[in-house]
Short mmCIF file of C-alpha atoms in Angstrom, two decimals:
data_model
loop_
_atom_site.label_atom_id
_atom_site.label_comp_id
_atom_site.label_asym_id
_atom_site.label_seq_id
_atom_site.Cartn_x
_atom_site.Cartn_y
_atom_site.Cartn_z
CA MET A 77 -5.92 6.77 66.89
CA GLY A 78 -6.26 7.46 63.31
CA ARG A 79 -4.36 10.33 61.20
CA ASN A 80 -7.19 12.60 60.73
CA THR A 81 -9.54 13.38 63.74
CA ARG A 82 -10.20 17.05 62.78
CA LYS A 83 -13.49 18.40 61.72
CA ARG A 84 -14.02 18.96 57.99
CA ARG A 85 -13.25 22.55 57.30
CA MET A 86 -14.12 24.73 54.27
CA PRO A 87 -11.35 26.87 52.77
CA LEU A 88 -11.79 30.34 53.59
CA ALA A 89 -12.94 31.64 50.06
CA THR A 90 -15.37 28.73 49.10
CA LYS A 91 -18.49 30.77 49.73
CA ALA A 92 -17.31 33.74 47.79
CA VAL A 93 -16.11 31.42 44.72
CA ALA A 94 -19.49 29.66 44.89
CA ALA A 95 -21.53 32.72 44.50
CA SER A 96 -19.29 34.01 41.85
CA ALA A 97 -19.21 30.91 40.00
CA ALA A 98 -23.02 30.61 40.13
CA LEU A 99 -23.29 33.79 38.18
CA ALA A 100 -21.27 32.03 35.14
CA LEU A 101 -23.25 29.09 34.87
CA GLY A 102 -24.92 28.47 31.54
CA GLY A 103 -26.86 25.84 29.64
CA GLY A 104 -23.49 23.95 28.85
CA GLY A 105 -22.02 24.16 32.36
CA LEU A 106 -19.77 26.64 33.42
CA ILE A 107 -18.94 29.05 30.69
CA TRP A 108 -15.57 30.81 31.82
CA ALA A 109 -15.41 34.57 30.66
CA ASN A 110 -14.36 35.15 27.17
CA PHE A 111 -10.78 35.98 27.04
CA TYR A 112 -11.10 38.75 24.57
CA ALA A 113 -14.74 40.18 25.12
CA SER A 114 -17.93 39.63 26.78
CA ALA A 115 -20.94 38.61 24.43
CA GLY A 116 -22.43 42.29 25.03
CA GLU A 117 -19.31 44.27 24.18
CA SER A 118 -19.48 46.49 21.30
CA GLY A 119 -17.30 46.05 18.10
CA GLN A 120 -14.95 48.93 19.01
CA ALA A 121 -14.44 47.51 22.61
CA GLN A 122 -13.87 44.11 21.12
CA ASN A 123 -11.24 45.54 18.68
CA GLN A 124 -9.61 47.45 21.32
CA THR A 125 -9.54 44.51 23.63
CA LYS A 126 -7.99 42.25 20.78
CA ALA A 127 -5.31 44.95 20.45
CA ASN A 128 -4.51 44.59 24.08
CA ALA A 129 -4.64 40.82 24.09
CA ALA A 130 -0.91 40.40 24.35
CA GLN A 131 -0.89 42.62 27.62
CA GLN A 132 -4.01 40.58 29.00
CA ILE A 133 -3.10 37.71 31.23
CA ALA A 134 -4.05 34.05 30.90
CA THR A 135 -3.74 32.81 34.31
CA ILE A 136 -2.19 33.49 37.92
CA ASP A 137 1.22 32.04 38.70
CA CYS A 138 1.64 31.80 42.48
CA PRO A 139 4.69 30.25 44.26
CA ASP A 140 3.93 26.70 45.84
CA VAL A 141 4.33 27.43 49.47
CA GLY A 142 3.60 23.80 50.29
CA GLN A 143 6.70 22.62 48.50
CA GLN A 144 8.94 24.90 50.51
CA LEU A 145 7.84 23.12 53.85
CA PRO A 146 9.78 19.88 53.91
CA ASP A 147 9.93 19.70 57.81
CA VAL A 148 6.83 20.77 59.64
CA PRO A 149 6.54 19.35 63.28
CA ASP A 150 3.68 16.67 63.72
CA PRO A 151 1.59 18.83 66.15
CA ALA A 152 1.34 21.54 63.50
CA ARG A 153 0.72 19.49 60.37
CA GLY A 154 -2.91 19.53 60.41
CA GLU A 155 -3.40 23.28 60.88
CA VAL A 156 -0.56 23.97 58.25
CA ASP A 157 -2.32 21.75 55.75
CA GLY A 158 -5.49 23.66 56.37
CA GLU A 159 -3.93 27.00 55.74
CA LEU A 160 -2.40 25.69 52.58
CA ALA A 161 -5.72 24.37 51.47
CA SER A 162 -7.19 28.10 52.07
CA MET A 163 -4.20 29.47 50.11
CA ASP A 164 -5.30 27.14 47.19
CA GLN A 165 -8.87 28.52 47.32
CA GLN A 166 -7.53 32.08 47.47
CA ILE A 167 -5.80 31.53 44.05
CA THR A 168 -8.91 29.93 42.73
CA ASP A 169 -11.00 32.87 43.78
CA ALA A 170 -8.41 35.28 42.12
CA TYR A 171 -8.55 33.16 38.98
CA GLN A 172 -12.30 33.46 38.83
CA ARG A 173 -11.95 37.06 39.19
CA LEU A 174 -9.55 37.15 36.50
CA VAL A 175 -11.65 35.46 33.92
CA THR A 176 -14.76 37.46 34.69
CA THR A 177 -13.28 40.90 34.49
CA ARG A 178 -11.75 41.04 30.84
CA GLN A 179 -13.58 44.17 29.89
CA ALA A 180 -12.43 46.07 33.02
CA GLN A 181 -9.01 44.87 32.31
CA ALA A 182 -9.00 46.21 28.75
CA GLY A 183 -9.75 49.59 29.83
CA ASP A 184 -7.31 49.63 32.69
CA ALA A 185 -3.82 48.27 32.34
CA GLN A 186 -3.21 48.30 36.15
CA TYR A 187 -6.47 46.42 37.01
CA VAL A 188 -5.05 43.04 37.33
CA GLN A 189 -2.44 44.30 39.55
CA ASN A 190 -4.68 46.72 41.75
CA ALA A 191 -7.81 44.67 42.00
CA ILE A 192 -6.63 41.06 41.81
CA LEU A 193 -2.91 40.49 42.36
CA GLY A 194 -2.35 43.08 45.05
CA PRO A 195 -5.11 41.98 47.23
CA LEU A 196 -4.11 38.31 46.58
CA LYS A 197 -0.74 39.00 47.90
CA ASP A 198 -2.09 40.55 51.25
CA ARG A 199 -4.28 37.61 51.75
CA ARG A 200 -1.67 35.15 51.21
CA LYS A 201 0.83 37.06 53.51
CA VAL A 202 -1.97 36.61 56.17
CA LEU A 203 -1.90 32.81 55.80
CA ILE A 204 2.04 32.84 55.72
CA ASP A 205 2.16 34.40 58.76
CA ARG A 206 -0.22 31.86 60.39
CA ILE A 207 1.78 29.12 59.04
CA LYS A 208 4.91 30.47 60.50
CA LEU A 209 3.24 30.85 63.96
CA GLU A 210 1.96 27.43 63.79
CA ILE A 211 5.27 25.87 62.97
CA SER A 212 7.05 28.10 65.77
CA ARG A 213 4.51 27.15 68.30
CA ALA A 214 5.18 23.51 67.82
CA GLY A 215 8.94 23.89 68.08
CA GLY A 216 9.82 23.89 64.37
CA GLN A 217 12.34 25.82 62.30
CA VAL A 218 10.49 28.37 60.10
CA PRO A 219 12.13 28.60 56.52
CA GLY A 220 13.74 32.08 55.91
CA ASN A 221 12.15 32.50 52.56
CA LEU A 222 8.50 32.27 53.32
CA ASP A 223 7.53 35.88 53.17
CA GLY A 224 8.96 36.20 49.48
CA LEU A 225 6.41 33.68 48.49
CA ALA A 226 3.48 35.95 49.03
CA PRO A 227 3.47 37.71 45.68
CA CYS A 228 1.83 36.17 42.67
CA SER A 229 2.25 37.06 39.00
CA GLY A 230 0.18 37.16 35.99
CA ARG A 231 1.20 35.14 32.94
CA PRO A 232 0.40 36.71 29.58
CA ALA A 233 -1.09 34.73 26.89
CA ASP A 234 1.91 34.98 24.74
CA GLN A 235 4.40 34.25 27.64
CA PRO A 236 6.02 30.87 27.31
CA GLN A 237 6.55 28.40 30.07
CA PRO A 238 9.80 29.45 32.12
CA THR A 239 11.08 25.84 31.59
CA ASP A 240 10.35 26.04 27.75
CA GLY A 241 12.77 23.96 25.73
CA GLN A 242 13.85 21.93 28.72
CA ASN A 243 13.86 18.07 28.77
CA GLY A 244 12.98 17.56 32.37
CA ASP A 245 16.49 17.51 33.75
CA GLY A 246 17.33 18.81 37.11
CA GLN A 247 15.24 17.08 39.74
CA ASP A 248 13.09 14.86 37.43
CA GLY A 249 15.33 13.94 34.51
CA GLY A 250 17.79 11.91 36.31
CA GLN A 251 14.94 9.87 38.27
CA ASP A 252 14.04 7.90 35.21
CA GLN A 253 10.61 7.33 36.96
CA GLY A 254 11.57 3.80 38.02
CA GLY A 255 15.01 2.46 37.39
CA GLY A 256 14.28 0.94 33.87
CA GLN A 257 10.82 -0.23 34.60
CA ASP A 258 8.77 1.56 32.10
CA GLY A 259 9.55 4.94 33.46
CA GLY A 260 11.95 6.98 31.78
CA GLY A 261 12.96 10.84 31.81
CA GLN A 262 10.75 13.54 31.07
CA ASP A 263 8.90 14.70 28.05
CA GLN A 264 10.01 15.63 24.64
CA GLY A 265 11.12 18.91 25.83
CA GLY A 266 8.60 20.77 23.76
CA GLY A 267 7.44 23.00 26.75
CA GLN A 268 3.86 24.24 26.56
CA ASP A 269 3.69 26.81 23.97
CA GLN A 270 1.17 28.75 26.00
CA GLY A 271 0.84 31.54 23.49
CA GLY A 272 -0.41 29.30 20.55
CA GLY A 273 -2.48 27.43 22.81
CA GLN A 274 -4.23 30.50 24.38
CA ASP A 275 -4.81 32.03 20.96
CA GLY A 276 -6.77 28.91 20.07
CA GLY A 277 -8.90 29.18 23.04
CA GLN A 278 -9.39 32.67 22.93
CA ASP A 279 -11.03 32.85 19.42
CA GLN A 280 -13.09 29.95 20.32
CA GLY A 281 -14.45 31.94 23.22
CA GLU A 282 -15.32 35.06 21.53
CA ASN A 283 -19.13 35.63 22.26
CA GLN A 284 -19.17 32.61 23.89
CA THR A 285 -19.76 30.33 20.87
CA PRO A 286 -20.44 26.58 21.23
CA ASN A 287 -16.86 26.05 20.02
CA ASP A 288 -15.45 27.08 23.46
CA ASN A 289 -16.38 23.30 24.64
CA GLY A 290 -18.14 24.93 27.50
CA ASN A 291 -14.93 25.87 28.97
CA GLY A 292 -13.67 29.18 27.25
CA ALA A 293 -10.34 30.43 28.55
CA ALA A 294 -9.91 27.25 30.91
CA GLY A 295 -8.47 25.15 28.05
CA PRO A 296 -7.41 22.80 26.94
CA PHE A 297 -6.18 24.14 23.58
CA ALA A 298 -5.19 23.01 20.10
CA GLU A 299 -1.56 23.32 21.21
CA ASP A 300 -2.02 21.00 24.08
CA PHE A 301 -2.38 17.93 21.69
CA ILE A 302 -0.13 16.06 19.26
CA ASP A 303 -0.64 13.45 16.96
CA ILE A 304 0.90 10.14 18.39
CA ASN A 305 2.82 9.47 15.07
CA ASP A 306 4.65 13.05 16.00
CA VAL A 307 5.89 11.65 19.31
CA GLN A 308 9.45 10.54 19.04
CA PRO A 309 9.79 6.68 19.84
CA ASN A 310 11.72 6.13 22.98
CA SER A 311 11.86 9.69 23.67
CA ARG A 312 11.61 9.05 27.50
CA ASN A 313 14.18 5.94 27.20
CA LEU A 314 11.49 3.39 28.09
CA PRO A 315 13.24 -0.07 28.53
CA ASN A 316 11.92 -3.27 27.00
CA GLY A 317 10.16 -4.94 29.97
CA LEU A 318 11.55 -6.19 33.19
CA ALA A 319 14.80 -7.50 31.92
CA ALA A 320 16.05 -4.12 32.26
CA ASN A 321 16.19 -4.91 36.10
CA GLY A 322 19.56 -6.60 35.77
CA ARG A 323 21.01 -9.60 37.12
CA SER A 324 21.58 -8.36 40.75
CA GLY A 325 17.89 -6.86 40.94
CA SER A 326 14.45 -7.93 41.79
CA LYS A 327 12.63 -8.96 38.67
CA GLY A 328 9.25 -10.15 39.65
CA SER A 329 5.96 -8.31 39.96
CA PHE A 330 2.74 -8.25 41.43
CA THR A 331 -0.60 -7.10 40.05
CA THR A 332 -3.66 -6.26 42.13
CA LYS A 333 -6.99 -6.24 40.41
CA CYS A 334 -9.19 -3.40 41.88
CA GLY A 335 -11.58 -2.50 38.88
CA VAL A 336 -12.19 0.78 37.12
CA ASN A 337 -14.18 2.72 39.63
CA GLU A 338 -17.39 0.87 38.58
CA ASN A 339 -18.86 1.96 41.98
CA LYS A 340 -18.45 5.70 40.49
CA LEU A 341 -16.74 6.85 43.91
CA TYR A 342 -15.78 10.44 43.14
CA ASN A 343 -14.93 13.44 45.24
CA SER A 344 -12.78 16.47 45.00
CA ASP A 345 -11.10 16.09 48.36
CA ASN A 346 -7.45 15.05 48.91
CA ILE A 347 -6.82 13.08 51.99
CA ILE A 348 -2.99 13.32 51.34
CA VAL A 349 -2.49 16.92 50.83
CA ALA A 350 -5.50 18.55 52.41
CA PRO A 351 -7.04 16.26 55.18
CA GLY A 352 -10.32 17.39 56.67
CA VAL A 353 -10.71 20.03 54.06
CA ALA A 354 -13.77 19.82 51.82
CA ASN A 355 -12.88 20.16 48.17
CA GLY A 356 -9.13 20.37 48.92
CA ALA A 357 -8.24 19.07 45.42
CA HIS A 358 -10.46 21.70 43.28
CA HIS A 359 -10.79 18.77 40.82
CA MET A 360 -12.75 15.44 40.92
CA HIS A 361 -10.94 12.13 41.55
CA ASP A 362 -11.54 8.36 40.56
CA TYR A 363 -11.21 6.08 43.26
CA VAL A 364 -10.27 2.40 43.24
CA GLY A 365 -9.44 0.19 46.08
CA ASN A 366 -10.45 1.52 49.41
CA GLN A 367 -14.10 2.67 49.34
CA SER A 368 -13.95 5.02 52.43
CA ASN A 369 -11.40 7.53 51.05
CA SER A 370 -12.44 11.20 51.66
CA SER A 371 -11.09 14.29 53.46
CA LEU A 372 -12.59 13.23 56.71
CA SER A 373 -11.27 9.58 56.70
CA SER A 374 -8.92 8.75 59.47
CA ASP A 375 -6.20 5.78 59.19
CA ASP A 376 -8.77 3.76 61.15
CA ASP A 377 -11.30 4.42 58.81
CA LEU A 378 -9.09 3.35 55.74
CA VAL A 379 -8.10 0.04 57.58
CA VAL A 380 -11.58 -0.86 58.25
CA ALA A 381 -13.03 0.01 55.03
CA GLU A 382 -14.35 -2.04 52.01
CA THR A 383 -12.29 -2.40 48.90
CA SER A 384 -13.00 -2.82 45.27
CA CYS A 385 -9.87 -4.96 45.04
CA ARG A 386 -10.32 -8.58 44.17
CA ASN A 387 -7.95 -9.67 47.10
CA LYS A 388 -9.72 -8.21 50.01
CA GLY A 389 -6.28 -7.80 51.92
CA ASP A 390 -5.59 -4.75 49.58
CA LYS A 391 -7.58 -1.90 51.04
CA SER A 392 -5.14 0.59 49.52
CA SER A 393 -6.46 3.78 47.91
CA TYR A 394 -5.49 4.38 44.37
CA PHE A 395 -6.74 7.48 43.10
CA TRP A 396 -6.31 10.10 40.23
CA PRO A 397 -7.89 12.95 38.53
CA VAL A 398 -10.88 12.11 36.24
CA LEU A 399 -10.53 12.35 32.57
CA ARG A 400 -13.45 14.22 30.74
CA VAL A 401 -14.56 14.92 27.25
CA GLN A 402 -15.64 18.36 26.85
CA ASP A 403 -18.73 17.63 24.78
CA GLY A 404 -21.33 19.62 26.57
CA THR A 405 -22.53 16.79 28.98
CA GLN A 406 -24.05 17.92 32.16
CA GLU A 407 -22.58 15.51 34.74
CA PHE A 408 -23.77 15.13 38.32
CA ASP A 409 -21.16 17.71 39.37
CA ALA A 410 -22.03 20.47 36.75
CA ALA A 411 -22.84 23.09 39.33
CA ASP A 412 -20.33 21.82 42.16
CA GLN A 413 -17.11 22.90 43.32
CA GLY A 414 -14.46 20.78 42.01
CA GLY A 415 -16.49 20.16 39.04
CA GLY A 416 -18.25 22.60 36.64
CA ALA A 417 -18.28 25.54 39.20
CA GLU A 418 -14.47 25.30 38.89
CA GLY A 419 -14.00 24.76 35.19
CA ASN A 420 -14.12 20.94 35.22
CA VAL A 421 -16.77 20.36 32.71
CA GLY A 422 -17.93 17.51 30.27
CA ARG A 423 -18.44 13.71 30.57
CA ILE A 424 -16.41 11.69 32.95
CA LEU A 425 -14.84 8.83 31.32
CA GLN A 426 -14.57 5.38 32.94
CA ALA A 427 -11.38 3.52 32.17
CA ASP A 428 -11.68 0.20 30.04
CA GLU A 429 -8.59 -0.98 32.03
CA ALA A 430 -6.82 0.04 35.40
CA GLN A 431 -3.72 -1.93 35.74
CA LEU A 432 -1.94 -1.85 39.13
CA ARG A 433 1.30 -3.34 39.00
CA PHE A 434 4.18 -3.35 41.63
CA VAL A 435 7.61 -4.19 40.12
CA GLY A 436 11.09 -4.50 41.56
CA ASN A 437 14.44 -2.57 41.42
CA LYS A 438 17.20 -2.70 38.97
CA ARG A 439 19.98 -3.12 41.55
CA SER A 440 18.64 -4.68 44.70
CA LYS A 441 15.91 -6.42 46.56
CA VAL A 442 13.02 -4.69 47.85
CA VAL A 443 11.60 -4.11 51.22
CA ALA A 444 7.81 -3.88 52.34
CA ILE A 445 5.98 -0.66 51.73
CA PRO A 446 5.15 0.69 55.29
CA LYS A 447 1.41 0.35 56.03
CA LEU A 448 -0.41 3.89 55.51
CA MET A 449 2.48 5.09 53.51
CA ARG A 450 1.37 8.05 51.23
CA ILE A 451 2.88 8.62 47.97
CA ILE A 452 2.07 11.41 45.31
CA THR A 453 3.56 11.17 41.80
CA GLY A 454 3.38 14.01 39.24
CA ASP A 455 2.44 17.68 40.33
CA ALA A 456 -0.93 18.99 40.09
CA LYS A 457 0.44 22.53 39.89
CA ALA A 458 3.13 21.78 37.35
CA PHE A 459 1.84 24.39 34.79
CA THR A 460 2.91 27.18 37.15
CA ASN A 461 5.44 25.23 39.23
CA GLY A 462 7.54 23.83 36.24
CA LEU A 463 8.21 20.49 35.03
CA ALA A 464 10.50 19.19 37.70
CA ASN A 465 7.76 16.91 39.17
CA ALA A 466 5.66 16.25 36.03
CA ASN A 467 5.62 12.63 35.61
CA THR A 468 2.37 10.94 34.00
CA SER A 469 2.51 10.38 30.32
CA TYR A 470 0.06 9.79 27.59
CA SER A 471 0.28 7.17 24.68
CA CYS A 472 -1.86 4.95 22.43
CA THR A 473 -2.25 1.15 22.47
CA GLY A 474 0.06 0.08 19.75
CA PHE A 475 2.44 2.96 20.19
CA GLU A 476 3.60 2.75 23.84
CA ASP A 477 7.15 3.07 22.72
CA ARG A 478 6.17 6.78 22.29
CA GLN A 479 5.20 8.65 25.57
CA SER A 480 4.22 12.33 25.73
CA THR A 481 4.29 14.23 29.16
CA ASP A 482 3.72 17.91 27.93
CA LYS A 483 0.85 17.11 25.44
CA TYR A 484 -2.29 14.98 25.17
CA VAL A 485 -2.09 12.57 22.23
CA LEU A 486 -4.28 12.00 19.40
CA CYS A 487 -4.82 8.35 18.63
CA PRO A 488 -5.50 6.81 15.34
CA GLU A 489 -8.79 4.93 14.74
CA GLY A 490 -8.77 1.48 16.46
CA SER A 491 -6.24 2.64 19.13
CA LYS A 492 -6.98 3.62 22.78
CA LEU A 493 -5.53 6.21 24.90
CA VAL A 494 -3.15 4.94 27.61
CA ARG A 495 -2.38 7.05 30.71
CA THR A 496 0.70 5.87 32.74
CA SER A 497 2.07 6.94 36.15
CA ASN A 498 5.15 5.24 37.59
CA PHE A 499 5.69 6.07 41.17
CA GLN A 500 8.70 6.73 43.47
CA SER A 501 10.35 3.58 44.59
CA CYS A 502 12.68 4.46 47.30
CA TRP A 503 11.92 5.15 50.83
CA ASP A 504 13.89 7.14 53.56
CA GLY A 505 13.38 4.25 55.78
CA GLN A 506 11.47 6.12 58.50
CA ASN A 507 8.57 8.19 57.44
CA THR A 508 5.06 7.33 55.82
CA ASP A 509 4.74 10.97 54.79
CA SER A 510 6.43 14.22 54.85
CA ALA A 511 5.36 17.95 55.18
CA ASN A 512 5.51 18.44 51.52
CA HIS A 513 4.51 14.91 50.54
CA ARG A 514 7.65 14.46 48.57
CA THR A 515 10.90 14.12 50.64
CA HIS A 516 10.09 10.71 52.29
CA VAL A 517 10.31 8.99 48.86
CA ALA A 518 12.52 9.32 45.90
CA PHE A 519 12.96 8.03 42.40
CA VAL A 520 15.87 5.76 41.76
CA GLN A 521 19.25 7.28 40.42
CA ALA A 522 20.35 7.05 36.95
CA ASP A 523 22.00 3.57 37.49
CA GLY A 524 18.80 2.33 39.12
CA SER A 525 19.88 2.35 42.61
CA CYS A 526 18.28 4.34 45.61
CA PRO A 527 19.93 7.53 46.91
CA ALA A 528 22.05 7.17 50.05
CA GLY A 529 20.03 6.49 53.28
CA PHE A 530 17.00 5.32 50.98
CA LYS A 531 15.61 1.65 50.66
CA ALA A 532 14.11 0.26 47.66
CA ILE A 533 10.43 -0.64 47.89
CA PRO A 534 8.07 -1.94 45.21
CA GLN A 535 7.30 0.43 42.48
CA LEU A 536 3.49 1.15 41.75
CA GLN A 537 2.88 1.44 37.97
CA VAL A 538 -0.79 2.56 36.94
CA ARG A 539 -1.65 2.10 33.32
CA LEU A 540 -5.08 3.30 32.57
CA VAL A 541 -6.61 2.69 29.12
CA TYR A 542 -9.57 4.77 27.77
CA ASP A 543 -11.71 4.64 24.66
CA VAL A 544 -11.75 8.23 23.90
CA PRO A 545 -13.24 9.96 20.95
CA THR A 546 -10.25 11.50 19.04
CA PRO A 547 -10.75 15.44 19.18
CA THR A 548 -10.65 17.19 15.98
CA ILE A 549 -8.32 20.36 15.44
CA GLU A 550 -9.50 22.81 12.78
CA ASN A 551 -8.14 26.40 12.06
CA GLY A 552 -6.03 26.25 15.39
CA GLN A 553 -9.38 25.38 17.35
CA VAL A 554 -9.93 21.97 19.31
CA LYS A 555 -13.45 20.49 19.21
CA ASN A 556 -14.75 18.16 22.03
CA PRO A 557 -11.33 17.72 23.62
CA TYR A 558 -10.59 15.41 26.30
CA ALA A 559 -8.60 16.70 29.43
CA VAL A 560 -7.70 15.73 33.10
CA ASP A 561 -9.57 17.67 35.71
CA SER A 562 -7.18 20.29 37.28
CA PHE A 563 -6.95 23.19 39.48
CA PRO A 564 -8.77 26.19 37.76
CA GLU A 565 -5.76 28.33 37.20
CA GLN A 566 -3.82 25.16 35.62
CA LEU A 567 -5.89 25.49 32.52
CA HIS A 568 -6.16 21.62 32.24
CA LYS A 569 -2.51 21.20 31.05
CA PRO A 570 -1.58 17.56 30.43
CA ILE A 571 1.63 18.11 32.70
CA THR A 572 -0.56 18.79 35.70
CA ASP A 573 -1.88 15.00 35.66
CA HIS A 574 -0.80 13.17 38.72
CA ASN A 575 -1.53 9.97 40.75
CA ASP A 576 -1.89 9.15 44.40
CA PHE A 577 -1.57 6.02 46.59
CA ILE A 578 -2.02 5.16 50.13
CA ASN A 579 -0.85 1.62 51.10
CA VAL A 580 -3.49 -0.24 53.20
CA MET A 581 -2.37 -3.71 52.16
CA ASP A 582 -2.33 -6.16 55.38
CA GLU A 583 0.69 -7.65 56.31
CA SER A 584 0.46 -11.13 54.81
CA LEU A 585 -0.26 -9.70 51.43
CA MET A 586 2.60 -7.18 51.52
CA ASN A 587 4.81 -9.88 52.48
CA LYS A 588 3.71 -12.03 49.26
CA VAL A 589 4.14 -8.91 47.14
CA VAL A 590 7.72 -8.64 48.26
CA LYS A 591 8.53 -12.22 48.02
CA CYS A 592 7.11 -12.39 44.45
CA ILE A 593 9.05 -9.47 43.19
CA ASN A 594 12.52 -10.79 44.93
CA LYS A 595 12.16 -14.13 43.74
CA GLY A 596 11.39 -13.08 40.10
CA ARG A 597 7.86 -14.37 40.07
CA GLN A 598 4.81 -12.71 38.35
CA CYS A 599 1.96 -12.82 40.94
CA THR A 600 -1.65 -11.70 41.22
#
């Protein structure tokens, strides 16, 4: 039987959000509510709102319940995934209410707590209780801290990231994203500087002027960008090629060619995190490789699907959030959930190149990746979760010794944008997935070896190249920015970028991959 046999379910709040979003649709796609004032507010009200701007909040910060569930019994996985998807929809609904009630917030200091955060806590508690019950019924052990994850907080516009000033140490800093294989530690440590970024967006949004890029308070903002020349070279300790693998490691590589989504296969599902749930990602994905990836796809569906890969033995699914330019273009999804109705607006960019390469391990030979293994790298909720799992980086052709995780880069004329994700390359030897979609795999340790009990597997490296019009920044405002699609409350921050992989290579092809890498050959 395939993995997913449940009917496609809609998150609890989808209808409410759709109705609310429809009210906000304008000629340029979704116009998120002006952070300071509505177009019809009086000058006095506008001044009052501006005076209270520091007290207003930019977004909603909720604990990630799913990441606190490393062990959910298999019989309960489907229902728990569904409850977590409904929880994501609750946050989306609350964020929509946040950005469409600015005038009410300006007149009542307790409005956000009483009308948005308080009810959100109650709704989350109901779902948490369901999750606890489902785990208990399946014979699992319920984590003792779940009730404390119900409350959410509001993040003021002038509030910095909790991890501001860190350099990605902790869980992620030592991972090195691939043991010396174009990975490296985390960002330049600049944090997000949310206050500056929000100010830029707020002024743009006043009276919903064209300079809001059709997105208003949903970002990105000027502070989310950095000139590539201002990125410190080798700031992520990137090695010089595969020689960094070492004498005892596996130095080969295998490149699979699967196109750049010429078939225009898009959806806002996430078969890994929210199987069976429509719009489980709340943002649009590009798909290459497997052509049957939707929330309804079972393992059997994936195995018999068509593939865009040149080698038809590779039916793996490679998918990532689309990249858009917020230039006022009305895309096919301008009024849809996951698209414009949830703040993901503008022209979807097709990559010029999508390089999918598997490489070896610095210290040892690699073993085969199990069929139908799921791996997610990066964190779609990193803006509110913190930097621990942020991973994807941005650079420019000709400048790839400079990598930025916490900011989008501005490339000079003649240079193209490069978006890189290097996946976890250690496997626990048993599981093809885990309840939180992380603990069955790990990054290598500082010396390039896998943690105790883990085996080295080929590391997937995804390098995407785009011809992106360079945004212009004037007077603290960014015009026609590019950004990855994101959950609405994540404000299109670059640290929320991520990448997904489901291995559906046939056995003979996977054996070829392993053999090429272990023998030090470069294969396609």
